[in-house]
Short mmCIF file of C-alpha atoms and ligand atoms in Angstrom, two decimals:
data_model
loop_
_atom_site.label_atom_id
_atom_site.label_comp_id
_atom_site.label_asym_id
_atom_site.label_seq_id
_atom_site.Cartn_x
_atom_site.Cartn_y
_atom_site.Cartn_z
CA UNK Z 39 -23.87 -79.72 -11.50
CA UNK Z 40 -24.20 -75.90 -10.42
CA UNK Z 41 -22.20 -72.95 -11.02
CA UNK Z 42 -20.85 -71.19 -7.63
CA UNK Z 43 -22.10 -67.95 -7.03
CA UNK Z 44 -19.86 -64.99 -8.85
CA UNK Z 45 -18.44 -63.67 -5.74
CA UNK Z 46 -14.62 -64.24 -4.72
CA UNK Z 47 -12.39 -63.72 -1.50
CA UNK Z 48 -9.77 -62.28 -0.72
CA UNK Z 49 -7.33 -61.59 2.48
CA UNK Z 50 -3.45 -59.98 3.15
CA UNK Z 51 -1.62 -58.93 5.53
CA UNK Z 52 1.69 -56.97 5.20
CA UNK Z 53 3.86 -55.77 8.26
CA UNK Z 54 6.17 -51.85 7.80
CA UNK Z 55 9.17 -51.58 10.58
CA UNK Z 56 8.91 -48.48 12.13
CA UNK Z 57 11.39 -45.76 12.50
CA UNK Z 58 12.11 -42.21 12.96
CA UNK Z 59 13.16 -39.66 9.59
CA UNK Z 60 10.46 -41.45 7.27
CA UNK Z 61 7.35 -40.57 7.26
CA UNK Z 62 3.55 -42.15 7.60
CA UNK Z 63 2.07 -43.08 5.50
CA UNK Z 64 -1.70 -45.19 6.37
CA UNK Z 65 -3.99 -45.44 4.05
CA UNK Z 66 -3.49 -42.80 1.72
CA UNK Z 67 -2.90 -40.01 4.13
CA UNK Z 68 0.50 -39.11 5.77
CA UNK Z 69 -0.16 -39.15 9.84
CA UNK Z 70 1.94 -36.68 11.26
CA UNK Z 71 4.89 -39.23 13.77
CA UNK Z 72 7.80 -38.84 15.20
CA UNK Z 73 8.26 -42.58 13.88
CA UNK Z 74 7.62 -43.88 10.03
CA UNK Z 75 7.38 -46.68 7.64
CA UNK Z 76 10.40 -48.38 6.29
CA UNK Z 77 9.85 -49.61 2.94
CA UNK Z 78 11.10 -49.30 -0.35
CA UNK Z 79 7.90 -47.71 -1.20
CA UNK Z 80 6.08 -44.77 0.86
CA UNK Z 81 5.61 -47.69 3.23
CA UNK Z 82 1.64 -47.30 3.03
CA UNK Z 83 0.71 -50.63 5.41
CA UNK Z 84 -2.92 -49.94 5.07
CA UNK Z 85 -2.78 -50.22 1.04
CA UNK Z 86 -0.84 -52.48 0.93
CA UNK Z 87 -2.90 -54.95 2.43
CA UNK Z 88 -5.66 -53.90 0.49
CA UNK Z 89 -3.54 -54.77 -2.77
CA UNK Z 90 -3.22 -58.13 -1.07
CA UNK Z 91 -6.29 -59.00 -0.54
CA UNK Z 92 -8.05 -57.27 -4.15
CA UNK Z 93 -5.03 -59.63 -5.72
CA UNK Z 94 -6.20 -62.95 -3.81
CA UNK Z 95 -9.52 -62.85 -4.47
CA UNK Z 96 -8.25 -63.77 -8.27
CA UNK Z 97 -5.43 -66.20 -6.90
CA UNK Z 98 -3.36 -62.89 -9.32
CA UNK Z 99 -0.13 -63.30 -6.77
CA UNK Z 100 0.68 -60.58 -4.54
CA UNK Z 101 1.49 -57.07 -4.16
CA UNK Z 102 5.89 -57.72 -4.75
CA UNK Z 103 5.25 -59.78 -7.97
CA UNK Z 104 3.42 -57.38 -9.55
CA UNK Z 105 5.98 -54.16 -8.06
CA UNK Z 106 8.90 -55.47 -7.05
CA UNK Z 107 11.29 -54.30 -4.83
CA UNK Z 108 13.65 -54.27 -5.97
CA UNK Z 109 12.14 -52.74 -9.47
CA UNK Z 110 13.98 -48.35 -9.11
CA UNK Z 111 10.45 -47.40 -10.69
CA UNK Z 112 8.72 -48.28 -7.04
CA UNK Z 113 10.98 -47.28 -5.34
CA UNK Z 114 8.94 -44.16 -2.98
CA UNK Z 115 6.50 -44.18 -5.27
CA UNK Z 116 2.77 -43.09 -3.69
CA UNK Z 117 1.39 -46.73 -3.02
CA UNK Z 118 -1.77 -45.27 -3.95
CA UNK Z 119 -0.73 -45.78 -7.56
CA UNK Z 120 -0.31 -48.91 -7.37
CA UNK Z 121 -3.93 -49.46 -5.29
CA UNK Z 122 -5.07 -47.87 -9.23
CA UNK Z 123 -3.26 -50.37 -11.18
CA UNK Z 124 -4.70 -53.48 -9.37
CA UNK Z 125 -8.33 -52.38 -9.51
CA UNK Z 126 -7.44 -52.01 -12.78
CA UNK Z 127 -6.98 -54.83 -13.00
CA UNK Z 128 -9.46 -56.38 -11.18
CA UNK Z 129 -11.11 -54.75 -13.05
CA UNK Z 130 -10.19 -56.15 -16.34
CA UNK Z 131 -10.42 -59.29 -14.88
CA UNK Z 132 -13.93 -58.44 -14.84
CA UNK Z 133 -14.65 -57.98 -11.13
CA UNK Z 134 -15.57 -55.41 -9.15
CA UNK Z 135 -15.81 -55.01 -5.71
CA UNK Z 136 -18.67 -56.06 -3.06
CA UNK Z 137 -17.02 -54.35 -0.18
CA UNK Z 138 -13.96 -54.78 1.86
CA UNK Z 139 -13.09 -54.33 5.73
CA UNK Z 140 -9.01 -53.78 6.94
CA UNK Z 141 -7.51 -53.22 10.87
CA UNK Z 142 -4.50 -51.39 11.01
CA UNK Z 143 -2.09 -52.19 13.89
CA UNK Z 144 -0.23 -49.13 15.39
CA UNK Z 145 0.38 -48.31 18.85
CA UNK Z 146 1.05 -44.31 18.23
CA UNK Z 147 -0.09 -42.45 17.26
CA UNK Z 148 -3.88 -42.77 17.39
CA UNK Z 149 -5.46 -44.03 13.91
CA UNK Z 150 -8.90 -43.99 14.70
CA UNK Z 151 -9.55 -39.29 13.57
CA UNK Z 152 -7.52 -39.61 10.59
CA UNK Z 153 -10.68 -43.16 8.94
CA UNK Z 154 -13.10 -40.47 7.20
CA UNK Z 155 -10.03 -39.80 5.29
CA UNK Z 156 -8.77 -42.30 4.67
CA UNK Z 157 -11.71 -43.83 3.79
CA UNK Z 158 -12.46 -40.88 0.92
CA UNK Z 159 -9.63 -41.18 0.16
CA UNK Z 160 -9.09 -45.25 -0.76
CA UNK Z 161 -12.90 -44.67 -2.06
CA UNK Z 162 -12.72 -42.30 -4.57
CA UNK Z 163 -9.81 -44.96 -5.93
CA UNK Z 164 -11.64 -48.52 -5.83
CA UNK Z 165 -14.86 -47.07 -6.00
CA UNK Z 166 -16.51 -47.01 -2.57
CA UNK Z 167 -18.77 -45.18 -0.63
CA UNK Z 168 -17.54 -45.21 3.01
CA UNK Z 169 -19.81 -48.05 4.16
CA UNK Z 170 -18.39 -50.14 2.05
CA UNK Z 171 -14.56 -49.54 3.61
CA UNK Z 172 -14.16 -50.54 6.63
CA UNK Z 173 -11.20 -49.49 8.39
CA UNK Z 174 -10.62 -50.21 12.01
CA UNK Z 175 -7.67 -49.53 14.50
CA UNK Z 176 -5.99 -51.23 17.81
CA UNK Z 177 -3.18 -51.52 19.40
CA UNK Z 178 -1.22 -54.21 20.22
CA UNK Z 179 -1.32 -53.07 23.77
CA UNK Z 180 2.34 -52.87 24.41
CA UNK Z 181 3.79 -56.25 23.23
CA UNK Z 182 5.32 -57.76 21.10
CA UNK Z 183 7.48 -55.49 18.30
CA UNK Z 184 3.47 -53.89 17.65
CA UNK Z 185 2.93 -52.59 20.96
CA UNK Z 186 6.65 -51.72 21.20
CA UNK Z 187 6.57 -49.38 18.31
CA UNK Z 188 9.50 -50.91 15.62
CA UNK Z 189 6.57 -51.85 13.53
CA UNK Z 190 3.43 -51.73 11.65
CA UNK Z 191 0.80 -54.12 9.88
CA UNK Z 192 -2.39 -54.50 8.65
CA UNK Z 193 -5.36 -57.14 7.64
CA UNK Z 194 -7.57 -56.17 4.79
CA UNK Z 195 -10.40 -58.99 3.34
CA UNK Z 196 -11.70 -58.09 0.76
CA UNK Z 197 -15.34 -59.30 -1.31
CA UNK Z 198 -15.60 -59.36 -5.25
CA UNK Z 199 -18.20 -59.64 -7.31
CA UNK Z 200 -18.50 -61.22 -11.68
CA UNK Z 201 -19.04 -57.85 -13.11
ZN1 ZN O 288 4.60 -52.63 2.25
#
């Protein structure tokens, strides 16, 4: 029997409610916005989706399994710290990242002008060049909770290779 190729694919999705009086953290940076994301941590939907994609690629459950939203030590935590821990975990398991492809769904404000900065911040943590860390943004065409500015969502796929 032929050995399987030493690559693994992972997929992650995350949603947060939007409300006034909260900061809007996406991809490790804070965007100026009247509405922010509600959550136990800093509610960075993009980082959470990427964490789930990385964990999922190695069947390591999900972000809530590793960092419980009932645990007071994660209250308001910078999600970049969680991403660092997840990346450490996959390295410990003997894997590196080939590439990541992610999409943020947000009606307003515009995410596109901030994508290069997100790639720089997340790429520094994950040791990825911008061309290996794709971040895309789209609106929800004013329909449903996302289009009505009641929620934000992100999807991420990650491909890992054995070191
Ligand atoms: Zn989340």
